Amino acid sequence: MQAAFQEYIRQHISLSDQDVQLMLSLATEQKVSKKTFLLREGEVCRHKMFVTGGLLRIYRTREDGSEHIIQFSPEQYWCTEPESLNKQTPSSYYIDAVEDSHLLQWTKKDFDHLNANIPGLKAYSEGIIAHNMDLHRQRIFSAISATPEEKYDEFMRVYPGLLSRIPLHMVASYLGVSVKTLTRIRHAQLQR
Amino acid sequence: MQAAFQEYIRQHISLSDQDVQLMLSLATEQKVSKKTFLLREGEVCRHKMFVTGGLLRIYRTREDGSEHIIQFSPEQYWCTEPESLNKQTPSSYYIDAVEDSHLLQWTKKDFDHLNANIPGLKAYSEGIIAHNMDLHRQRIFSAISATPEEKYDEFMRVYPGLLSRIPLHMVASYLGVSVKTLTRIRHAQLQR
DNA sequence: GGCCAACGAGGACATTTGTCCTCATTTTAA
DNA sequence: TTAAAATGAGGACAAATGTCCTCGTTGGCC
C-alpha cells in the first residue's frame, strides 16, 4: 500500500526518492474495516491521513441524530479534520470508513517537520489547501443555488465512479436532500 | 482610512510600526461608491483588498441571471477572489460594493513580497486561510442540513449588525432561499 | 419637488420536497 | 445456514417553498 502513495507523489510533486522515503519513514500504516471510526465528535484529530485504498467519509450530526456528509475521501485522497488537527481542539466531525480501507497517517508534528524539511512539499501542501478552498466555494454556490438534480449531476462529476460504491442515502446526505428526492431524480433520468 | 487598517493589524498581529508602514507603502487606497464593480466575471482578480469602511459582496450568477452571494466583506474584513488571484485566471465571481466603501489594495506580487519579508505575516495569512476554511465547512454543513430559519439565525450570528445594512433580497441570496421564505420567517419570529 | 426604482409585505396558487408507510431484494452477521 | 439489517423503490399524503401578482412606503436622483 505504500506503492500507491509513491505513485501519487510521483504524479503530483517531484520529490527525490530519499524525500519520499523520509515521508514514508514517519508514516504509520493502518488497515481499517468498514464502519471503523478514525475520528469521533469531541475527540482531537491527531493525524493527517492519506487513503491508499478504500473510502472514508467526513460527516457531522445534528441533534436529531441525522448525519450530513461533508466530504468523501476515496483512494488517492488526503483526509483529515483540519480545524481539530491544526488547533488540537475537539472535533465537531466524525470520520469513518465506508469501505475496508488502507491508510497512511502522520501526526501533525511529523508532517510539520516534513513540510519544513522537504523542498517543495510546503508549497504543494498550500496548493492542496487553496484547491480545497476553491472546491468548498463551488460547493457552497451549488448548495445555495442548484436544484437537487443539478447537485446530483455535480456529485457524479466531482466523484466519478463513487455512486456505485456507496448507498443512496449517503449521496442524499452529501447533497442535503432526502432519499426520496434522489429516487425521483434517478427515475426521471431513466426516462431520457 | 489607513488608521482603520493600523488598528486592525494591531489587534490581530504584532507588527512593528515599520512593518505596518511597509505594508501601507505598497497599498493603494481606493474609494468606491455603491454598486461599483471591483471584479467582474471573466476578469482576472488583480488585488487582495482590505475593507476599511463600507461593505463589499462576492457573488456568482446563474444562466438565468440570478445572483447568489458567497460572502460579505464589511469593514475590517479582507476581500478577494482567491482562485482568480492565485492562478491569475478569469474569475467566475463578481465583487461589488453594497455601500460606498473605502479599500486598501495590494497586488499579488506586492503581497507575496510582504509575506516573504515581514516576520509573522505569512503565518498570519495562513491562519486567515485556515479560518476561512473552517467557516466554509460550517457553511456547507448549514447549507445541506439546516432549515431556512436556522440559516437565517446563523447569518445574523456570523454577520452581526449586517441585517439592517442590506436589503432582504441579498440575505435571501446569501442563504439560498426566496425572499418570500425570508418574509415568512421574519413574520413567524415576530410572534415570539 | 416630483418621479421612478427599490423595497418589504402579503395573498393565491402551483410545485417541490419531505415524511411515513410498505414491499422485495440483497447483504451482513451470528 | 438462517435471521436480521440494509437497501432501493414507490404510493399517499402533508408540509415547505417558490412563483406571480398586487400594494403601500421609502429613498435616491434629475
Tab-separated table of C-alpha atoms (C1' of nucleotides) in Angstrom:
chain	number	residue	atom	x	y	z
A	1	MET	CA	0.000	0.000	0.000
A	2	GLN	CA	2.988	2.295	0.132
A	3	ALA	CA	3.281	1.868	-3.621
A	4	ALA	CA	0.010	3.716	-4.133
A	5	PHE	CA	1.394	6.644	-2.178
A	6	GLN	CA	4.666	6.685	-4.109
A	7	GLU	CA	2.732	6.644	-7.337
A	8	TYR	CA	0.595	9.549	-6.170
A	9	ILE	CA	3.592	11.607	-5.086
A	10	ARG	CA	5.373	10.972	-8.361
A	11	GLN	CA	2.376	12.272	-10.266
A	12	HIS	CA	1.818	15.361	-8.133
A	13	ILE	CA	5.157	16.573	-6.773
A	14	SER	CA	8.660	15.896	-7.950
A	15	LEU	CA	10.354	14.645	-4.824
A	16	SER	CA	13.591	12.741	-4.632
A	17	ASP	CA	13.376	9.078	-3.685
A	18	GLN	CA	15.050	9.950	-0.402
A	19	ASP	CA	12.366	12.509	0.406
A	20	VAL	CA	9.612	10.029	-0.376
A	21	GLN	CA	11.337	7.514	1.863
A	22	LEU	CA	11.610	10.139	4.568
A	23	MET	CA	7.878	10.744	4.355
A	24	LEU	CA	7.159	7.036	4.500
A	25	SER	CA	9.513	6.542	7.434
A	26	LEU	CA	7.397	8.872	9.530
A	27	ALA	CA	4.089	7.403	8.378
A	28	THR	CA	2.044	4.787	10.156
A	29	GLU	CA	0.213	2.250	8.054
A	30	GLN	CA	-3.264	1.295	9.103
A	31	LYS	CA	-5.777	-1.134	7.742
A	32	VAL	CA	-9.316	-0.481	8.899
A	33	SER	CA	-12.503	-2.336	8.199
A	34	LYS	CA	-15.772	-0.790	7.124
A	35	LYS	CA	-17.531	1.340	9.741
A	36	THR	CA	-14.370	1.855	11.764
A	37	PHE	CA	-14.142	5.349	13.231
A	38	LEU	CA	-10.984	7.315	12.572
A	39	LEU	CA	-12.296	10.306	14.482
A	40	ARG	CA	-15.346	10.912	16.637
A	41	GLU	CA	-17.056	14.123	17.611
A	42	GLY	CA	-15.402	15.517	20.704
A	43	GLU	CA	-12.067	13.815	20.041
A	44	VAL	CA	-8.982	15.706	18.963
A	45	CYS	CA	-7.794	14.826	15.469
A	46	ARG	CA	-4.239	13.529	15.752
A	47	HIS	CA	-3.380	12.634	12.179
A	48	LYS	CA	-3.206	13.747	8.658
A	49	MET	CA	-4.181	10.736	6.559
A	50	PHE	CA	-3.659	9.590	3.025
A	51	VAL	CA	-6.055	6.975	1.696
A	52	THR	CA	-4.175	4.352	-0.311
A	53	GLY	CA	-7.236	2.150	-0.692
A	54	GLY	CA	-10.890	2.130	0.230
A	55	LEU	CA	-13.090	5.063	1.120
A	56	LEU	CA	-13.543	7.397	4.071
A	57	ARG	CA	-16.182	9.985	4.759
A	58	ILE	CA	-16.285	13.069	6.963
A	59	TYR	CA	-19.662	13.885	8.403
A	60	ARG	CA	-21.401	15.775	11.120
A	61	THR	CA	-24.568	15.038	13.057
A	62	ARG	CA	-27.468	17.157	14.196
A	63	GLU	CA	-29.302	16.969	17.499
A	64	ASP	CA	-31.852	14.604	15.976
A	65	GLY	CA	-29.065	12.181	15.081
A	66	SER	CA	-29.147	12.770	11.345
A	67	GLU	CA	-25.793	12.525	9.552
A	68	HIS	CA	-24.618	15.039	6.996
A	69	ILE	CA	-21.621	14.171	4.884
A	70	ILE	CA	-19.182	16.997	4.248
A	71	GLN	CA	-16.653	15.115	2.179
A	72	PHE	CA	-15.686	11.725	0.748
A	73	SER	CA	-12.071	10.612	0.588
A	74	PRO	CA	-11.558	7.673	-1.756
A	75	GLU	CA	-8.163	6.166	-2.579
A	76	GLN	CA	-5.525	8.726	-3.573
A	77	TYR	CA	-7.125	11.433	-1.453
A	78	TRP	CA	-5.900	13.157	1.656
A	79	CYS	CA	-8.223	13.112	4.622
A	80	THR	CA	-8.194	14.919	7.910
A	81	GLU	CA	-10.215	17.285	10.048
A	82	PRO	CA	-8.169	20.471	9.604
A	83	GLU	CA	-9.719	22.579	12.321
A	84	SER	CA	-9.257	19.968	15.009
A	85	LEU	CA	-5.810	18.952	13.747
A	86	ASN	CA	-4.431	22.467	13.490
A	87	LYS	CA	-5.772	23.795	16.731
A	88	GLN	CA	-5.756	20.469	18.570
A	89	THR	CA	-9.298	21.104	19.718
A	90	PRO	CA	-12.252	18.710	19.941
A	91	SER	CA	-13.715	17.895	16.565
A	92	SER	CA	-17.288	18.632	15.515
A	93	TYR	CA	-16.989	15.996	12.827
A	94	TYR	CA	-16.772	12.252	12.544
A	95	ILE	CA	-14.532	10.375	10.147
A	96	ASP	CA	-15.230	6.735	9.417
A	97	ALA	CA	-14.569	4.106	6.794
A	98	VAL	CA	-17.288	3.498	4.213
A	99	GLU	CA	-15.297	0.557	2.838
A	100	ASP	CA	-12.442	-1.510	4.220
A	101	SER	CA	-9.560	0.908	3.770
A	102	HIS	CA	-5.800	1.286	3.818
A	103	LEU	CA	-4.307	4.435	5.268
A	104	LEU	CA	-1.025	6.189	5.822
A	105	GLN	CA	-1.008	8.515	8.809
A	106	TRP	CA	1.240	11.295	10.036
A	107	THR	CA	0.991	13.224	13.257
A	108	LYS	CA	0.736	16.981	12.923
A	109	LYS	CA	4.195	17.321	14.413
A	110	ASP	CA	5.773	14.921	11.955
A	111	PHE	CA	4.043	16.421	8.965
A	112	ASP	CA	5.079	19.921	10.007
A	113	HIS	CA	8.609	18.579	10.182
A	114	LEU	CA	8.323	17.163	6.673
A	115	ASN	CA	6.894	20.422	5.332
A	116	ALA	CA	9.785	22.320	6.832
A	117	ASN	CA	12.472	19.980	5.560
A	118	ILE	CA	11.360	18.767	2.167
A	119	PRO	CA	11.727	21.421	-0.511
A	120	GLY	CA	8.520	21.816	-2.439
A	121	LEU	CA	6.315	19.928	-0.021
A	122	LYS	CA	5.178	23.066	1.795
A	123	ALA	CA	4.210	24.744	-1.465
A	124	TYR	CA	2.408	21.584	-2.510
A	125	SER	CA	0.506	21.437	0.776
A	126	GLU	CA	-0.523	25.043	0.383
A	127	GLY	CA	-1.661	24.271	-3.140
A	128	ILE	CA	-3.883	21.496	-1.807
A	129	ILE	CA	-5.380	23.880	0.716
A	130	ALA	CA	-6.020	26.503	-1.960
A	131	HIS	CA	-7.617	23.892	-4.177
A	132	ASN	CA	-9.845	22.682	-1.385
A	133	MET	CA	-10.882	26.266	-0.772
A	134	ASP	CA	-11.942	26.565	-4.404
A	135	LEU	CA	-13.903	23.322	-4.170
A	136	HIS	CA	-15.615	24.475	-0.991
A	137	ARG	CA	-16.726	27.710	-2.608
A	138	GLN	CA	-18.129	25.844	-5.567
A	139	ARG	CA	-19.926	23.540	-3.219
A	140	ILE	CA	-21.419	26.480	-1.337
A	141	PHE	CA	-22.542	28.030	-4.597
A	142	SER	CA	-24.071	24.742	-5.664
A	143	ALA	CA	-25.756	24.222	-2.313
A	144	ILE	CA	-27.450	27.624	-2.311
A	145	SER	CA	-28.306	27.853	-5.996
A	146	ALA	CA	-28.654	24.465	-7.667
A	147	THR	CA	-31.640	22.152	-7.899
A	148	PRO	CA	-31.321	18.677	-6.404
A	149	GLU	CA	-30.899	17.263	-9.893
A	150	GLU	CA	-28.018	19.638	-10.656
A	151	LYS	CA	-26.407	18.757	-7.352
A	152	TYR	CA	-26.721	15.092	-8.201
A	153	ASP	CA	-25.056	15.615	-11.578
A	154	GLU	CA	-22.325	17.639	-9.912
A	155	PHE	CA	-21.739	14.904	-7.366
A	156	MET	CA	-21.146	12.439	-10.164
A	157	ARG	CA	-18.770	14.894	-11.798
A	158	VAL	CA	-16.811	15.553	-8.617
A	159	TYR	CA	-16.700	11.926	-7.536
A	160	PRO	CA	-16.786	9.864	-10.729
A	161	GLY	CA	-17.381	6.205	-10.055
A	162	LEU	CA	-18.320	6.733	-6.442
A	163	LEU	CA	-22.053	6.351	-6.982
A	164	SER	CA	-21.813	2.586	-7.386
A	165	ARG	CA	-19.726	2.244	-4.236
A	166	ILE	CA	-21.974	3.938	-1.722
A	167	PRO	CA	-25.608	3.566	-0.704
A	168	LEU	CA	-28.029	6.186	-1.957
A	169	HIS	CA	-28.742	7.544	1.476
A	170	MET	CA	-25.124	8.691	1.676
A	171	VAL	CA	-25.435	10.501	-1.618
A	172	ALA	CA	-28.577	12.143	-0.272
A	173	SER	CA	-26.748	13.021	2.939
A	174	TYR	CA	-23.971	14.636	0.930
A	175	LEU	CA	-26.340	16.588	-1.285
A	176	GLY	CA	-28.606	17.715	1.509
A	177	VAL	CA	-31.787	16.185	0.104
A	178	SER	CA	-33.982	13.266	1.092
A	179	VAL	CA	-33.550	9.797	-0.332
A	180	LYS	CA	-36.998	10.159	-1.800
A	181	THR	CA	-35.915	13.137	-3.868
A	182	LEU	CA	-32.904	11.219	-5.136
A	183	THR	CA	-35.067	8.303	-6.157
A	184	ARG	CA	-37.296	10.680	-8.078
A	185	ILE	CA	-34.341	12.229	-9.863
A	186	ARG	CA	-32.972	8.852	-10.848
A	187	HIS	CA	-36.347	7.722	-12.083
A	188	ALA	CA	-36.697	10.896	-14.142
A	189	GLN	CA	-33.247	10.459	-15.640
A	190	LEU	CA	-34.093	6.927	-16.739
A	191	GLN	CA	-36.762	8.407	-18.976
A	192	ARG	CA	-34.040	10.043	-21.107
B	1	MET	CA	-8.805	55.310	6.318
B	2	GLN	CA	-5.331	53.924	6.930
B	3	ALA	CA	-5.994	54.274	10.611
B	4	ALA	CA	-8.646	51.559	10.469
B	5	PHE	CA	-6.090	49.216	8.957
B	6	GLN	CA	-3.453	50.036	11.550
B	7	GLU	CA	-5.985	49.436	14.269
B	8	TYR	CA	-6.920	46.067	12.765
B	9	ILE	CA	-3.295	44.991	12.423
B	10	ARG	CA	-2.524	45.986	15.973
B	11	GLN	CA	-5.361	43.841	17.223
B	12	HIS	CA	-4.548	40.789	15.125
B	13	ILE	CA	-0.794	40.630	14.582
B	14	SER	CA	2.021	42.214	16.452
B	15	LEU	CA	3.948	44.005	13.774
B	16	SER	CA	6.478	46.756	14.220
B	17	ASP	CA	5.439	50.238	13.146
B	18	GLN	CA	7.968	49.989	10.334
B	19	ASP	CA	6.370	46.804	9.030
B	20	VAL	CA	2.932	48.368	9.113
B	21	GLN	CA	4.304	51.342	7.232
B	22	LEU	CA	5.900	48.973	4.722
B	23	MET	CA	2.543	47.345	4.136
B	24	LEU	CA	0.848	50.707	3.723
B	25	SER	CA	3.562	51.932	1.370
B	26	LEU	CA	2.700	49.166	-1.080
B	27	ALA	CA	-1.047	49.602	-0.729
B	28	THR	CA	-3.316	51.605	-2.984
B	29	GLU	CA	-6.197	53.433	-1.411
B	30	GLN	CA	-9.485	53.417	-3.224
B	31	LYS	CA	-12.816	54.998	-2.509
B	32	VAL	CA	-15.689	53.412	-4.402
B	33	SER	CA	-19.337	54.262	-4.456
B	34	LYS	CA	-22.223	51.837	-4.063
B	35	LYS	CA	-22.675	49.402	-6.956
B	36	THR	CA	-19.133	49.843	-8.241
B	37	PHE	CA	-17.613	46.606	-9.503
B	38	LEU	CA	-14.252	45.596	-8.115
B	39	LEU	CA	-14.213	42.406	-10.165
B	40	ARG	CA	-16.419	41.033	-12.904
B	41	GLU	CA	-16.901	37.506	-14.145
B	42	GLY	CA	-14.273	36.748	-16.756
B	43	GLU	CA	-11.797	39.288	-15.428
B	44	VAL	CA	-8.613	38.323	-13.629
B	45	CYS	CA	-8.523	39.379	-9.995
B	46	ARG	CA	-5.501	41.625	-9.538
B	47	HIS	CA	-5.731	42.612	-5.890
B	48	LYS	CA	-6.022	41.486	-2.380
B	49	MET	CA	-8.243	44.022	-0.663
B	50	PHE	CA	-8.843	45.146	2.881
B	51	VAL	CA	-12.099	46.931	3.586
B	52	THR	CA	-11.512	49.904	5.877
B	53	GLY	CA	-15.077	51.154	5.504
B	54	GLY	CA	-18.295	50.180	3.815
B	55	LEU	CA	-19.342	46.767	2.539
B	56	LEU	CA	-18.465	44.507	-0.379
B	57	ARG	CA	-20.048	41.300	-1.542
B	58	ILE	CA	-18.798	38.391	-3.629
B	59	TYR	CA	-21.412	36.693	-5.735
B	60	ARG	CA	-21.903	34.480	-8.724
B	61	THR	CA	-24.653	34.364	-11.319
B	62	ARG	CA	-26.521	31.553	-12.991
B	63	GLU	CA	-27.556	31.315	-16.620
B	64	ASP	CA	-30.945	32.807	-15.771
B	65	GLY	CA	-29.212	35.893	-14.368
B	66	SER	CA	-29.933	35.183	-10.719
B	67	GLU	CA	-27.271	36.301	-8.253
B	68	HIS	CA	-26.015	34.146	-5.412
B	69	ILE	CA	-23.918	35.760	-2.732
B	70	ILE	CA	-20.984	33.723	-1.493
B	71	GLN	CA	-19.608	36.170	1.019
B	72	PHE	CA	-19.961	39.617	2.525
B	73	SER	CA	-16.940	41.714	3.443
B	74	PRO	CA	-17.807	44.591	5.742
B	75	GLU	CA	-15.231	46.959	7.249
B	76	GLN	CA	-12.274	45.220	8.880
B	77	TYR	CA	-12.540	42.247	6.541
B	78	TRP	CA	-10.237	41.043	3.827
B	79	CYS	CA	-11.775	40.527	0.431
B	80	THR	CA	-10.503	38.914	-2.721
B	81	GLU	CA	-11.270	36.135	-5.173
B	82	PRO	CA	-8.554	33.651	-4.185
B	83	GLU	CA	-8.814	31.276	-7.125
B	84	SER	CA	-8.520	34.022	-9.712
B	85	LEU	CA	-5.876	35.920	-7.758
B	86	ASN	CA	-3.651	32.928	-7.096
B	87	LYS	CA	-3.813	31.387	-10.518
B	88	GLN	CA	-4.340	34.642	-12.399
B	89	THR	CA	-7.213	33.081	-14.285
B	90	PRO	CA	-10.610	34.550	-15.214
B	91	SER	CA	-12.935	34.798	-12.276
B	92	SER	CA	-16.300	33.049	-12.016
B	93	TYR	CA	-17.354	35.573	-9.406
B	94	TYR	CA	-18.264	39.217	-9.188
B	95	ILE	CA	-17.235	41.577	-6.425
B	96	ASP	CA	-19.064	44.845	-5.972
B	97	ALA	CA	-19.771	47.464	-3.351
B	98	VAL	CA	-23.024	47.195	-1.449
B	99	GLU	CA	-22.306	50.518	0.236
B	100	ASP	CA	-19.928	53.357	-0.535
B	101	SER	CA	-16.637	51.846	0.598
B	102	HIS	CA	-13.008	52.550	1.395
B	103	LEU	CA	-10.414	49.981	0.387
B	104	LEU	CA	-6.741	49.239	0.623
B	105	GLN	CA	-5.413	47.118	-2.220
B	106	TRP	CA	-2.268	45.131	-2.844
B	107	THR	CA	-1.254	43.307	-5.981
B	108	LYS	CA	-0.495	39.630	-5.581
B	109	LYS	CA	3.164	40.334	-6.273
B	110	ASP	CA	3.423	43.002	-3.613
B	111	PHE	CA	1.570	40.972	-1.030
B	112	ASP	CA	3.761	37.952	-1.699
B	113	HIS	CA	6.704	40.236	-1.149
B	114	LEU	CA	5.271	41.390	2.164
B	115	ASN	CA	4.552	37.840	3.254
B	116	ALA	CA	8.134	36.880	2.494
B	117	ASN	CA	9.704	39.845	4.247
B	118	ILE	CA	7.592	40.571	7.274
B	119	PRO	CA	8.095	38.044	10.030
B	120	GLY	CA	4.779	36.707	11.245
B	121	LEU	CA	2.724	37.968	8.349
B	122	LYS	CA	2.946	34.707	6.424
B	123	ALA	CA	1.807	32.720	9.435
B	124	TYR	CA	-0.995	35.192	9.969
B	125	SER	CA	-2.096	34.893	6.349
B	126	GLU	CA	-2.127	31.135	6.635
B	127	GLY	CA	-4.176	31.461	9.782
B	128	ILE	CA	-6.742	33.528	7.897
B	129	ILE	CA	-6.912	30.886	5.201
B	130	ALA	CA	-7.354	28.125	7.752
B	131	HIS	CA	-10.064	30.089	9.485
B	132	ASN	CA	-11.875	30.719	6.220
B	133	MET	CA	-11.705	27.012	5.521
B	134	ASP	CA	-13.396	26.308	8.833
B	135	LEU	CA	-16.100	28.863	8.074
B	136	HIS	CA	-16.673	27.374	4.636
B	137	ARG	CA	-17.139	23.910	6.068
B	138	GLN	CA	-19.627	25.218	8.583
B	139	ARG	CA	-21.469	26.993	5.831
B	140	ILE	CA	-21.605	23.813	3.767
B	141	PHE	CA	-22.928	21.909	6.754
B	142	SER	CA	-25.513	24.579	7.346
B	143	ALA	CA	-26.489	24.705	3.688
B	144	ILE	CA	-27.121	20.971	3.449
B	145	SER	CA	-28.657	20.383	6.861
B	146	ALA	CA	-30.301	23.476	8.292
B	147	THR	CA	-33.797	24.843	7.808
B	148	PRO	CA	-34.154	28.311	6.301
B	149	GLU	CA	-34.906	29.669	9.751
B	150	GLU	CA	-31.723	28.187	11.184
B	151	LYS	CA	-29.742	29.602	8.288
B	152	TYR	CA	-31.249	32.995	8.942
B	153	ASP	CA	-30.292	32.849	12.610
B	154	GLU	CA	-26.809	31.740	11.647
B	155	PHE	CA	-26.473	34.612	9.202
B	156	MET	CA	-27.229	37.053	11.979
B	157	ARG	CA	-24.675	35.323	14.174
B	158	VAL	CA	-21.959	35.348	11.509
B	159	TYR	CA	-22.645	38.900	10.378
B	160	PRO	CA	-23.998	40.729	13.415
B	161	GLY	CA	-25.458	44.092	12.516
B	162	LEU	CA	-25.397	43.457	8.790
B	163	LEU	CA	-29.107	42.732	8.511
B	164	SER	CA	-30.035	46.378	8.856
B	165	ARG	CA	-27.498	47.424	6.221
B	166	ILE	CA	-28.565	45.243	3.316
B	167	PRO	CA	-31.860	44.624	1.535
B	168	LEU	CA	-33.651	41.385	2.306
B	169	HIS	CA	-33.185	40.003	-1.169
B	170	MET	CA	-29.441	39.924	-0.537
B	171	VAL	CA	-29.940	37.985	2.658
B	172	ALA	CA	-32.114	35.577	0.699
B	173	SER	CA	-29.469	35.346	-1.995
B	174	TYR	CA	-26.848	34.534	0.618
B	175	LEU	CA	-28.986	31.910	2.305
B	176	GLY	CA	-30.190	30.257	-0.873
B	177	VAL	CA	-33.888	30.791	-0.233
B	178	SER	CA	-36.549	33.004	-1.753
B	179	VAL	CA	-37.430	36.415	-0.378
B	180	LYS	CA	-40.864	35.020	0.321
B	181	THR	CA	-39.454	32.431	2.663
B	182	LEU	CA	-37.463	35.080	4.484
B	183	THR	CA	-40.532	37.224	4.934
B	184	ARG	CA	-42.364	34.245	6.383
B	185	ILE	CA	-39.556	33.536	8.819
B	186	ARG	CA	-39.437	37.128	9.970
B	187	HIS	CA	-43.177	37.189	10.426
B	188	ALA	CA	-43.043	33.984	12.451
B	189	GLN	CA	-40.272	35.341	14.660
B	190	LEU	CA	-42.308	38.442	15.448
B	191	GLN	CA	-44.878	36.179	17.106
B	192	ARG	CA	-42.335	35.351	19.791
C	1	DG	C1'	-40.270	68.962	-5.602
C	2	DG	C1'	-41.537	65.213	-8.083
C	3	DC	C1'	-40.742	60.854	-10.471
C	4	DC	C1'	-39.236	56.290	-10.620
C	5	DA	C1'	-36.965	52.383	-8.850
C	6	DA	C1'	-36.189	49.689	-4.903
C	7	DC	C1'	-38.040	47.622	-1.046
C	8	DG	C1'	-40.836	44.828	2.214
C	9	DA	C1'	-45.010	42.550	2.784
C	10	DG	C1'	-48.619	39.531	1.699
C	11	DG	C1'	-52.413	36.762	-0.978
C	12	DA	C1'	-53.304	32.882	-4.102
C	13	DC	C1'	-51.812	29.118	-6.088
C	14	DA	C1'	-48.584	25.577	-8.093
C	15	DT	C1'	-44.665	22.866	-7.393
C	16	DT	C1'	-41.280	20.717	-4.940
C	17	DT	C1'	-39.785	18.188	-1.321
C	18	DG	C1'	-40.286	15.597	2.888
C	19	DT	C1'	-42.442	12.074	5.957
C	20	DC	C1'	-44.365	7.742	6.736
C	21	DC	C1'	-45.503	3.666	5.174
C	22	DT	C1'	-44.980	-0.863	2.677
C	23	DC	C1'	-42.509	-4.194	-0.085
C	24	DA	C1'	-38.994	-7.118	-2.461
C	25	DT	C1'	-34.217	-7.906	-2.728
C	26	DT	C1'	-29.609	-8.006	-1.211
C	27	DT	C1'	-26.156	-8.021	2.157
C	28	DT	C1'	-24.384	-8.831	6.636
C	29	DA	C1'	-23.586	-11.075	10.768
C	30	DA	C1'	-24.486	-14.546	14.242
D	1	DT	C1'	-27.480	-21.649	7.189
D	2	DT	C1'	-30.574	-18.545	8.827
D	3	DA	C1'	-32.294	-14.406	10.864
D	4	DA	C1'	-31.761	-9.555	10.915
D	5	DA	C1'	-30.479	-5.396	8.880
D	6	DA	C1'	-29.684	-2.572	4.962
D	7	DT	C1'	-31.005	-1.122	0.570
D	8	DG	C1'	-33.744	0.863	-3.276
D	9	DA	C1'	-38.175	1.787	-4.818
D	10	DG	C1'	-42.645	3.644	-4.679
D	11	DG	C1'	-47.603	5.198	-3.000
D	12	DA	C1'	-50.197	8.576	-0.314
D	13	DC	C1'	-50.329	12.484	1.866
D	14	DA	C1'	-48.626	16.712	4.348
D	15	DA	C1'	-45.599	20.478	4.676
D	16	DA	C1'	-42.449	23.662	2.911
D	17	DT	C1'	-41.111	26.594	-0.550
D	18	DG	C1'	-41.364	29.071	-4.886
D	19	DT	C1'	-43.709	31.948	-8.413
D	20	DC	C1'	-46.566	35.606	-9.723
D	21	DC	C1'	-49.135	39.112	-8.514
D	22	DT	C1'	-50.556	43.465	-6.052
D	23	DC	C1'	-49.910	47.262	-2.870
D	24	DG	C1'	-48.088	50.999	0.035
D	25	DT	C1'	-43.823	53.026	1.542
D	26	DT	C1'	-39.283	54.593	1.184
D	27	DG	C1'	-35.358	56.589	-0.827
D	28	DG	C1'	-32.433	58.178	-4.457
D	29	DC	C1'	-31.885	61.047	-8.450
D	30	DC	C1'	-32.880	64.577	-12.107
